[in-house]
mmCIF file of C-alpha atoms in Angstrom:
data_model
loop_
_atom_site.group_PDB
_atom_site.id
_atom_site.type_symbol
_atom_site.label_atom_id
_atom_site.label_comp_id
_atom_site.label_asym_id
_atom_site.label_seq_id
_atom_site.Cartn_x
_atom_site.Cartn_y
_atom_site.Cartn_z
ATOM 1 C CA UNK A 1 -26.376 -2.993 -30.321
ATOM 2 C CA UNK A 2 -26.867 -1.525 -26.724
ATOM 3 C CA UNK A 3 -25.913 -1.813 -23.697
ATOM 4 C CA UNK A 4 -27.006 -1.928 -20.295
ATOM 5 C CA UNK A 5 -24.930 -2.813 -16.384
ATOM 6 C CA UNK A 6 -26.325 -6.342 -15.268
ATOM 7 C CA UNK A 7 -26.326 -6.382 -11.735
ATOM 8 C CA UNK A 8 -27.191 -10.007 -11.167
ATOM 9 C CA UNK A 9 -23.881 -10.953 -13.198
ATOM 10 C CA UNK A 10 -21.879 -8.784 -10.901
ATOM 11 C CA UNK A 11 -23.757 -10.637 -7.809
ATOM 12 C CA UNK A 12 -23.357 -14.473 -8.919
ATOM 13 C CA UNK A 13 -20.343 -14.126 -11.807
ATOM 14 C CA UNK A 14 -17.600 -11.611 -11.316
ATOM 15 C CA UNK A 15 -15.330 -10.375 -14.531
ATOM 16 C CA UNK A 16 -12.300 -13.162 -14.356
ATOM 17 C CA UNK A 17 -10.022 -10.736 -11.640
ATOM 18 C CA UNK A 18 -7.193 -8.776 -13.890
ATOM 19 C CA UNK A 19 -4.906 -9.787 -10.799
ATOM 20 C CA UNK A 20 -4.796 -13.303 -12.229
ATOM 21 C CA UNK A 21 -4.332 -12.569 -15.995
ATOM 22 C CA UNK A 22 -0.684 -13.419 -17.839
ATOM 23 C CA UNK A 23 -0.295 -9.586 -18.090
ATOM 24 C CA UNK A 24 -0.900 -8.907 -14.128
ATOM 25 C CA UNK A 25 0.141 -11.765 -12.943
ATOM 26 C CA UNK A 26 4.182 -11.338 -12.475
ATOM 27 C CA UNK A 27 2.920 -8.110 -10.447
ATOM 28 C CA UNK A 28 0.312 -9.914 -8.397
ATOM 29 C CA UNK A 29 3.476 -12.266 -7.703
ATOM 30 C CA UNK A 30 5.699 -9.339 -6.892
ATOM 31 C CA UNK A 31 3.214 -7.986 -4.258
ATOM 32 C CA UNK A 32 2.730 -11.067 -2.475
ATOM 33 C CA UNK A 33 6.197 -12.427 -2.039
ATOM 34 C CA UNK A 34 7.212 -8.668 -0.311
ATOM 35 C CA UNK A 35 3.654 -8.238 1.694
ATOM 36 C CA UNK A 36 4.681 -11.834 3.076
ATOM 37 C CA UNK A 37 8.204 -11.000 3.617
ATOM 38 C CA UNK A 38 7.416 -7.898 5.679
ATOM 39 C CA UNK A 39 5.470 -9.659 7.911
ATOM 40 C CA UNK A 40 7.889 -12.323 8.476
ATOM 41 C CA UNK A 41 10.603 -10.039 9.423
ATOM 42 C CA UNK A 42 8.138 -7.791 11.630
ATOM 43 C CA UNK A 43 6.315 -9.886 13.139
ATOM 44 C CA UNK A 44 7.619 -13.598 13.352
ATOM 45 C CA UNK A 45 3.933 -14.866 13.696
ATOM 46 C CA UNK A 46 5.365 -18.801 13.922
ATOM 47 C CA UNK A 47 7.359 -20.251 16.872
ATOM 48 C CA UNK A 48 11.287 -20.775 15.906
ATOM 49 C CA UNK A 49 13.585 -22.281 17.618
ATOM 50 C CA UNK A 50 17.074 -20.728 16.801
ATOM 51 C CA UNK A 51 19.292 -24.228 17.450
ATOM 52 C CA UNK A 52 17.550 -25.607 14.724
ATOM 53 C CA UNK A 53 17.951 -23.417 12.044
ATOM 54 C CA UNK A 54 20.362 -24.073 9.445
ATOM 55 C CA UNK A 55 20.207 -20.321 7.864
ATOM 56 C CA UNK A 56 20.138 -16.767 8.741
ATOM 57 C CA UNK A 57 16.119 -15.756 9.718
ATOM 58 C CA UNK A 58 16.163 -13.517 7.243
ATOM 59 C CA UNK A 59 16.818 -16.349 4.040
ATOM 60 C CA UNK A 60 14.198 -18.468 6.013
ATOM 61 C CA UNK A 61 11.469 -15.676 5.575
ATOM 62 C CA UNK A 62 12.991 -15.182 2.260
ATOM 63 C CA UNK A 63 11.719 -18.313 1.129
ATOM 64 C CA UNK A 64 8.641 -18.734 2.705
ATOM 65 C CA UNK A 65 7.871 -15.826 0.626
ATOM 66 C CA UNK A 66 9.206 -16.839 -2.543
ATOM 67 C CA UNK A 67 7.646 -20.261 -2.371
ATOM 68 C CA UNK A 68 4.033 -18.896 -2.369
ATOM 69 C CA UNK A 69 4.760 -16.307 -4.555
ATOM 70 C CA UNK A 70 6.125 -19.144 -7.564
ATOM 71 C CA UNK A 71 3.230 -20.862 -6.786
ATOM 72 C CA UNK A 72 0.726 -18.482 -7.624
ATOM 73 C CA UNK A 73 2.704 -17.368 -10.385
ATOM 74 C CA UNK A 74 3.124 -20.640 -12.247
ATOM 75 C CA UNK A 75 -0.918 -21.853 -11.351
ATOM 76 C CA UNK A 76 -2.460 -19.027 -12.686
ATOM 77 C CA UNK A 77 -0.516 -18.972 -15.689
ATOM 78 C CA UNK A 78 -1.102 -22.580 -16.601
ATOM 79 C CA UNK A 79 -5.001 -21.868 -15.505
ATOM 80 C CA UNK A 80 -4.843 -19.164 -17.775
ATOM 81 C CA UNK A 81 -3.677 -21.274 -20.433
ATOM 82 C CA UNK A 82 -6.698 -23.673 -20.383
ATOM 83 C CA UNK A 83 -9.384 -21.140 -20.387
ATOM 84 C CA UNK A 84 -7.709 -19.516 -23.515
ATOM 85 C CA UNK A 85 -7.247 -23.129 -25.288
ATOM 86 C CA UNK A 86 -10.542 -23.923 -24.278
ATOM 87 C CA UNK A 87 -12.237 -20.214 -25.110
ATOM 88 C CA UNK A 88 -14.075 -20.464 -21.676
ATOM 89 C CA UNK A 89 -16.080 -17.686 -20.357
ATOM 90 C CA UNK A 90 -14.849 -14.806 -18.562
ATOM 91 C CA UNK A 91 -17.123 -15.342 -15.834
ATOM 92 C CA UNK A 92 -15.563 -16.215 -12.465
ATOM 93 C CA UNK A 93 -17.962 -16.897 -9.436
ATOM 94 C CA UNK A 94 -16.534 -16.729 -6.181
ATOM 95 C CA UNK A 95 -17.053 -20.137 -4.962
ATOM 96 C CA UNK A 96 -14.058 -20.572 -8.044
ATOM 97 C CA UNK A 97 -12.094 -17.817 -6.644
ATOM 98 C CA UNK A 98 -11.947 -19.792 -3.002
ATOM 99 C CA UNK A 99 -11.666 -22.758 -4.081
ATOM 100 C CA UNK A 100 -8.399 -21.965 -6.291
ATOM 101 C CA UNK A 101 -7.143 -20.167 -3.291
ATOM 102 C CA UNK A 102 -7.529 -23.334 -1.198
ATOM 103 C CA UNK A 103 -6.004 -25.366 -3.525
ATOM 104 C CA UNK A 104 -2.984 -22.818 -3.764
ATOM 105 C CA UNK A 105 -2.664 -22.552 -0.103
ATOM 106 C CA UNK A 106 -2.333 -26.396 0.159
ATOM 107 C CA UNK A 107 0.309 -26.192 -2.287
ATOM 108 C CA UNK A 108 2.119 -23.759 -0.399
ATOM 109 C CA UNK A 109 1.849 -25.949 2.919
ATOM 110 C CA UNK A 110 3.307 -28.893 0.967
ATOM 111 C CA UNK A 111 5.983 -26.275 -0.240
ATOM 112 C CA UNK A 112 7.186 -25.227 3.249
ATOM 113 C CA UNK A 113 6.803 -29.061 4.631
ATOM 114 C CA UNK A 114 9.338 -30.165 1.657
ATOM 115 C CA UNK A 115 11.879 -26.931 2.763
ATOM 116 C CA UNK A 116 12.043 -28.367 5.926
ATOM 117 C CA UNK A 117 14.891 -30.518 5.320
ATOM 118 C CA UNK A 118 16.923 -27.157 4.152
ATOM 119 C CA UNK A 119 16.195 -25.064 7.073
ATOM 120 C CA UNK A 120 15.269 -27.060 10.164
ATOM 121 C CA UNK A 121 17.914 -29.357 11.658
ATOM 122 C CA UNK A 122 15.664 -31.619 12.658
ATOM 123 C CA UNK A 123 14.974 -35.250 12.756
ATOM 124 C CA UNK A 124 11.434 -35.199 12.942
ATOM 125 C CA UNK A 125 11.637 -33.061 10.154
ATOM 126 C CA UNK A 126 9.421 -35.362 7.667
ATOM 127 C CA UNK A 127 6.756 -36.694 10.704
ATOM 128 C CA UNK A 128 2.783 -36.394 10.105
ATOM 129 C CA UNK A 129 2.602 -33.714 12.951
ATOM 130 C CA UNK A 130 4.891 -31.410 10.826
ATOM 131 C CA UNK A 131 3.330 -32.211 7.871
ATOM 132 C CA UNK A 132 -0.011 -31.035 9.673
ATOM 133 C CA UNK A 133 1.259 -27.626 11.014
ATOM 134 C CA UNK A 134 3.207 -26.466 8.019
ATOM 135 C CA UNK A 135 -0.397 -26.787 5.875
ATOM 136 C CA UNK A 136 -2.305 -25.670 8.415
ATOM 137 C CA UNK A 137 -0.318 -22.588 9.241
ATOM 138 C CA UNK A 138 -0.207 -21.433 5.412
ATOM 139 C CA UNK A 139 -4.424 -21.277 5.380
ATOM 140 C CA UNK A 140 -4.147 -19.633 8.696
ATOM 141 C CA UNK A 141 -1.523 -16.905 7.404
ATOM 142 C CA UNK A 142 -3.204 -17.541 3.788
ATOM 143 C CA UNK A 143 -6.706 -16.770 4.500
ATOM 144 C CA UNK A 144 -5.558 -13.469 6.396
ATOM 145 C CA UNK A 145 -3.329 -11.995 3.722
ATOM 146 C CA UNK A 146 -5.344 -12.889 1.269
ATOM 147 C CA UNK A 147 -8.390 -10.776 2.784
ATOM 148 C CA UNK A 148 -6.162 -8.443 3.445
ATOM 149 C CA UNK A 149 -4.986 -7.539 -0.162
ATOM 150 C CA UNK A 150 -8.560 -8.141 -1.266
ATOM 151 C CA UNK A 151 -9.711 -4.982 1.143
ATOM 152 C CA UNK A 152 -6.777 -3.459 0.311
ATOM 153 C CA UNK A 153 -7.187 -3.981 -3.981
ATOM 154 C CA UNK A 154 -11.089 -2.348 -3.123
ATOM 155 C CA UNK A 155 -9.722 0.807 -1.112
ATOM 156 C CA UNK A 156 -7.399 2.015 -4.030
ATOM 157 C CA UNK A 157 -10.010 0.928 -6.506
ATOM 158 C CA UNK A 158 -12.341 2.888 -4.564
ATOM 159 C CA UNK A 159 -10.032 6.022 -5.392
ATOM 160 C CA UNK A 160 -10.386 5.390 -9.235
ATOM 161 C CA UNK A 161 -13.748 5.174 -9.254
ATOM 162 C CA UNK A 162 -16.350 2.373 -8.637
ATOM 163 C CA UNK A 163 -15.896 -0.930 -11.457
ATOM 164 C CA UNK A 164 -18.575 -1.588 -14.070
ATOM 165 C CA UNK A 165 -19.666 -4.231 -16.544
ATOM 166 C CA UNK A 166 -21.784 -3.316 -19.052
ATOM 167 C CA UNK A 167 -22.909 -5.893 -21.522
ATOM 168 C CA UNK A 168 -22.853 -5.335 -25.423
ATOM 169 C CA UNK A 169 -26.161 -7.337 -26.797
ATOM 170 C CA UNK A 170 -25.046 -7.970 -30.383
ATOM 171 C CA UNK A 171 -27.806 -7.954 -32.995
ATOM 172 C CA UNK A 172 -27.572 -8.594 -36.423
ATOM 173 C CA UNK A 173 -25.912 -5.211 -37.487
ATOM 174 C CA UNK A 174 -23.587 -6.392 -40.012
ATOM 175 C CA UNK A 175 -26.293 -6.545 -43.098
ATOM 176 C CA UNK A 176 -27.335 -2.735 -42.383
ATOM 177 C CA UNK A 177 -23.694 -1.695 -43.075
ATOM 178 C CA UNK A 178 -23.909 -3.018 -47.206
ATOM 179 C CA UNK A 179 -22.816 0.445 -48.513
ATOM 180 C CA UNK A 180 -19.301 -0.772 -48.396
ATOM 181 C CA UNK A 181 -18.147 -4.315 -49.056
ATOM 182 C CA UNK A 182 -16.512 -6.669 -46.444
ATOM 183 C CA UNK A 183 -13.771 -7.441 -48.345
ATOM 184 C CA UNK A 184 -10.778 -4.900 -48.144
ATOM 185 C CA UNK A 185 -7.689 -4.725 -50.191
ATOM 186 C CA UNK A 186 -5.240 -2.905 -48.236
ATOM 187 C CA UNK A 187 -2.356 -1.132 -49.621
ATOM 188 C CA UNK A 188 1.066 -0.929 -47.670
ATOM 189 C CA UNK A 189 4.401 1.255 -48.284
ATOM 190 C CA UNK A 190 5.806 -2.047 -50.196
ATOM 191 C CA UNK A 191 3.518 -3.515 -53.188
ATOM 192 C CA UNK A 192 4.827 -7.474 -52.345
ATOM 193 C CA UNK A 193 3.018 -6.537 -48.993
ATOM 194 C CA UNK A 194 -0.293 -5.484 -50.283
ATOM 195 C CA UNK A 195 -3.090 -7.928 -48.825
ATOM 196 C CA UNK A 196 -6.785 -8.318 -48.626
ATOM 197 C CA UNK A 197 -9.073 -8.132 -45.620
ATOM 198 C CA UNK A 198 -12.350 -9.616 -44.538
ATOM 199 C CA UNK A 199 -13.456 -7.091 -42.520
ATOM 200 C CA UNK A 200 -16.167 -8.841 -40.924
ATOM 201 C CA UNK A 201 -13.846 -11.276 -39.357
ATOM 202 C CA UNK A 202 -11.812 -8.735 -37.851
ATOM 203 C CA UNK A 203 -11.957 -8.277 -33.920
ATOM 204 C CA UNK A 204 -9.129 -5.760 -33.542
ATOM 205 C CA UNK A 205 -5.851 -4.640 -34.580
ATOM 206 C CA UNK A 206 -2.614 -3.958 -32.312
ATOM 207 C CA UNK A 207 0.234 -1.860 -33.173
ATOM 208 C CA UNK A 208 3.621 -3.325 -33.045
ATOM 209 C CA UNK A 209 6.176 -0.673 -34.296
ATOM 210 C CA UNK A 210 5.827 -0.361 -38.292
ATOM 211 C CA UNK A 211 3.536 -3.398 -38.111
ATOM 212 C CA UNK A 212 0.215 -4.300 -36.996
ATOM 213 C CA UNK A 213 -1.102 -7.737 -35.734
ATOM 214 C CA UNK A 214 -4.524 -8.417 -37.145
ATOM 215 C CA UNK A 215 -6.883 -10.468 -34.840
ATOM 216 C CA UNK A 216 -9.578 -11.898 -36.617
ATOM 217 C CA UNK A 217 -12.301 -14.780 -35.814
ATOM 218 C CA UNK A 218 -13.964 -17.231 -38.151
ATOM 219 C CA UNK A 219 -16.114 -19.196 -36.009
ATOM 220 C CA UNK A 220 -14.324 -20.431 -33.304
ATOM 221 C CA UNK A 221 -11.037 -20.165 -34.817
ATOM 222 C CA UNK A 222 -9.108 -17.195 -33.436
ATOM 223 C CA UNK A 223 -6.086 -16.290 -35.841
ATOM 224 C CA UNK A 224 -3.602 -13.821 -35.589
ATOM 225 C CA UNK A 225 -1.480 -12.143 -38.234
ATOM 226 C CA UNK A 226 1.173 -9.791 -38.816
ATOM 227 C CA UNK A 227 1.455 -7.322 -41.588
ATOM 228 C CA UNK A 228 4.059 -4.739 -42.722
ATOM 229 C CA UNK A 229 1.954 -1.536 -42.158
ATOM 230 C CA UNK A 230 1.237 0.944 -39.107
ATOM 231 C CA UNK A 231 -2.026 1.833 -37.214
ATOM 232 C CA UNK A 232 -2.272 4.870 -38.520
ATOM 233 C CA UNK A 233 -1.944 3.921 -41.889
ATOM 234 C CA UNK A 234 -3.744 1.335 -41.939
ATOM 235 C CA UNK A 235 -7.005 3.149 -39.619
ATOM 236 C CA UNK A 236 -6.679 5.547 -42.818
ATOM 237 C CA UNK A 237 -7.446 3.032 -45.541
ATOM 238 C CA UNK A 238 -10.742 1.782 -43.476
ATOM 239 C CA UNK A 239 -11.997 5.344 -43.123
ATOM 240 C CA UNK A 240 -15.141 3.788 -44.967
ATOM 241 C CA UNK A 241 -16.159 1.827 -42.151
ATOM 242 C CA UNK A 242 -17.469 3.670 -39.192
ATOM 243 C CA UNK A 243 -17.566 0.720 -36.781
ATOM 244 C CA UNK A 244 -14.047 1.083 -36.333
ATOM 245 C CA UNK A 245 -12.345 3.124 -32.900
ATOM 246 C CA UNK A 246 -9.166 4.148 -32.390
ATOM 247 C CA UNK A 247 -9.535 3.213 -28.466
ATOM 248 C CA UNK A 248 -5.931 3.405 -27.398
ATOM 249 C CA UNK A 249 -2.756 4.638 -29.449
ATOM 250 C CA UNK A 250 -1.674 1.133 -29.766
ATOM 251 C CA UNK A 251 -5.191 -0.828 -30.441
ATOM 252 C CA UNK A 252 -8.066 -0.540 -33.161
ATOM 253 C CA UNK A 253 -11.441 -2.072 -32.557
ATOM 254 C CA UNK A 254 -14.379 -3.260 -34.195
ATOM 255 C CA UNK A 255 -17.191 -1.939 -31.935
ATOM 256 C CA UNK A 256 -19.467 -4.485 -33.670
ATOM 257 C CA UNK A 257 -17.887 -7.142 -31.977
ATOM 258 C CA UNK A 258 -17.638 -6.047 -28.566
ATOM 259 C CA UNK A 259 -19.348 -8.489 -26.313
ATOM 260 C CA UNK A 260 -18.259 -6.982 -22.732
ATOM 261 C CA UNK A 261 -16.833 -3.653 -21.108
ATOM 262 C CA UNK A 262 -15.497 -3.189 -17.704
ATOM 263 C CA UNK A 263 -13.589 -0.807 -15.864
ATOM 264 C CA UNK A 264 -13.687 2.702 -14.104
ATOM 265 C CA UNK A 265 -12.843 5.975 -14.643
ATOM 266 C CA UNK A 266 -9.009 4.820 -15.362
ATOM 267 C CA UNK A 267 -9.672 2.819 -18.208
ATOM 268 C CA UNK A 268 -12.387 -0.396 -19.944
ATOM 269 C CA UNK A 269 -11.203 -3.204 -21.353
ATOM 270 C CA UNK A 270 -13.358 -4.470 -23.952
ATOM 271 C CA UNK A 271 -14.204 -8.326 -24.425
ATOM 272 C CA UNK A 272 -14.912 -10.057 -26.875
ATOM 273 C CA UNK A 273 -17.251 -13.776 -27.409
ATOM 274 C CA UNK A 274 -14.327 -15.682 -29.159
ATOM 275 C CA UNK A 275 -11.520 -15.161 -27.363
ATOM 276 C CA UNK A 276 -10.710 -14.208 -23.718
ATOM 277 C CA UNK A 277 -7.962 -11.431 -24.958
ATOM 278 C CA UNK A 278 -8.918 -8.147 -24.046
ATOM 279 C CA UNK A 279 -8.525 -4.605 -25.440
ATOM 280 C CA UNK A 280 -7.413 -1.220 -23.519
ATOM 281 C CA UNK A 281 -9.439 1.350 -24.038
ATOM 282 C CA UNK A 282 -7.336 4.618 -22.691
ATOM 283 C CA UNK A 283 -8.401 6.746 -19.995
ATOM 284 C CA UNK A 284 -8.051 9.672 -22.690
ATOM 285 C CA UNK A 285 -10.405 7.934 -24.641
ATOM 286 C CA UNK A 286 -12.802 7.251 -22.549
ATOM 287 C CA UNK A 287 -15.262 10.140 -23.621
ATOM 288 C CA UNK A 288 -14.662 10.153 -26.885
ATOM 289 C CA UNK A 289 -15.642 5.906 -26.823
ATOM 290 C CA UNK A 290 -19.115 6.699 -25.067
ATOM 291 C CA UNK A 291 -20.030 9.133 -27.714
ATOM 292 C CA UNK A 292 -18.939 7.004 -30.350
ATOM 293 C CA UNK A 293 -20.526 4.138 -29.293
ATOM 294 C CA UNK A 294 -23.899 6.418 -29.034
ATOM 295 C CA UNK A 295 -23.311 7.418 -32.333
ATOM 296 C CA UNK A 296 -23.379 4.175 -34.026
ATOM 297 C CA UNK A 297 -26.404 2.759 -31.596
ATOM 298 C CA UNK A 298 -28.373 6.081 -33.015
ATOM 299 C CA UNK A 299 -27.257 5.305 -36.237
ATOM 300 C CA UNK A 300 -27.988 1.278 -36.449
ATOM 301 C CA UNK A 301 -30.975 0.434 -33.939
ATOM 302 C CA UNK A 302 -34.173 1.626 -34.854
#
């Protein structure tokens, strides 16, 4: 197993952005709606004509920041929902990236044509020519915030430290690690609880309180289960098997099946080929995974 930073895939395929995973994306949401907002209020970019208006400026702004914000919000999600049903690849090119923008900017313009009825009292309200501006001011204002948080998302990553991938080239490791069996009975606090383990499947464990969720793949099937027993515990009872790291307080991971890593000097997250879920790996623990993962590459590739 080794690893190397593959240029070329960070040229033509980027990592699939964390700003549009389930986990970041009620955040990514969050930032957008009150960047919009702002610049509503400070700036009022669009002509208005106060006789028409049916609210205070302020709710009107309100919504046309809210309405783009949903919309990214419930997109993403339900894109994120295919890609995990259909265990796509993590790799996003940025042809995708503009094209889902498009399609959520059009959305948006749709969005603020259907308002009108709500805010403008106007009787040309549902006419072609409205229709027109409403889209084509959303990719006008669209296109500019959306560079603008782009630039903005690279200047604070710049102050972490510069992003990585580094690719994890699996070989066939598993059959030089035959000193211990595969097959683990694992002893918890309550006998009725005991349960055996097929350590090869396993991809990583999570910590959830007194209980751990066991992610394992066999094949293409991803299955997840829950058993009574903590981390620690439970890290304590696979002592025998080296290619196990305690990467994060909460997560336990089986370097052998590491496909991907990214990150900076803040933290990786560590990819995997059957499943697009992702593990933390700490910024404490940073160090200590580099030198164990040049441990076991000493120790396994000739």
């Amino acid at each position: 197993m080794r690893f190397y930073i593959n240029k070329a895939h960070l040229i033509n395929n980027i990592e699939y952005p964390t700003r549009y995973q389930s986990e970041n994306l009620l955040k990514s949401a969050g930032i957008v709606f009150a960047v919009i907002l702002i610049f509503l209020l400070l700036f009022k970019p669009f002509g208005v004509y106060d006789p028409e208006l049916r609210m205070h400026y302020f709710f009107i702004c309100f919504l046309h920041a809210l309405s783009p914000a949903l919309i990214l919000l419930i997109y993403f999600e339900g894109l994120n929902y295919i890609r995990k049903r259909k265990y796509q690849s993590e790799n996003w090119t940025l042809l995708e990236e503009y094209l889902q923008i498009g399609f959520i900017l059009l959305l948006a313009g749709l969005s603020s044509f259907f308002m009108r009825d709500l805010i403008y009292n106007n009787t040309n309200n549902w006419s072609w020519h409205y229709l027109w501006e409403e889209i084509r001011n959303c990719f006008v204002a669209g296109i500019f915030f959306y560079f603008f948080l782009r630039l903005s998302s690279f200047y604070f990553e710049s102050k972490k430290g510069s992003p990585f991938v580094l690719q994890f080239i699996q070989l066939n490791i598993e059959s030089k690690t035959t000193e211990v069996a595969s097959k683990l009975y694992v002893n918890t606090q309550v006998k009725q609880d005991d349960f055996s383990l097929d350590i090869d499947q396993l991809l990583f464990v999570k910590a959830d309180g007194n209980y751990i969720e066991l992610t394992k793949s066999n094949g293409n099937q991803i299955t997840t289960e829950v058993k009574r027993i903590s981390l620690t515990q439970f890290e304590a009872q696979i002592a025998d098997y080296p290619h196990f790291f305690r990467c994060h307080r909460a997560y336990l991971v089986n370097m052998f099946k590491v496909q991907k890593v990214s990150g900076n000097s803040q933290g990786y997250l560590l990819t995997f080929h059957e499943t697009t879920m992702k593990v933390p790996v700490s910024r404490k623990q940073i160090e200590s995974f580099n030198n164990y993962y040049q441990q076991l590459r000493n120790k396994y590739i000739a």
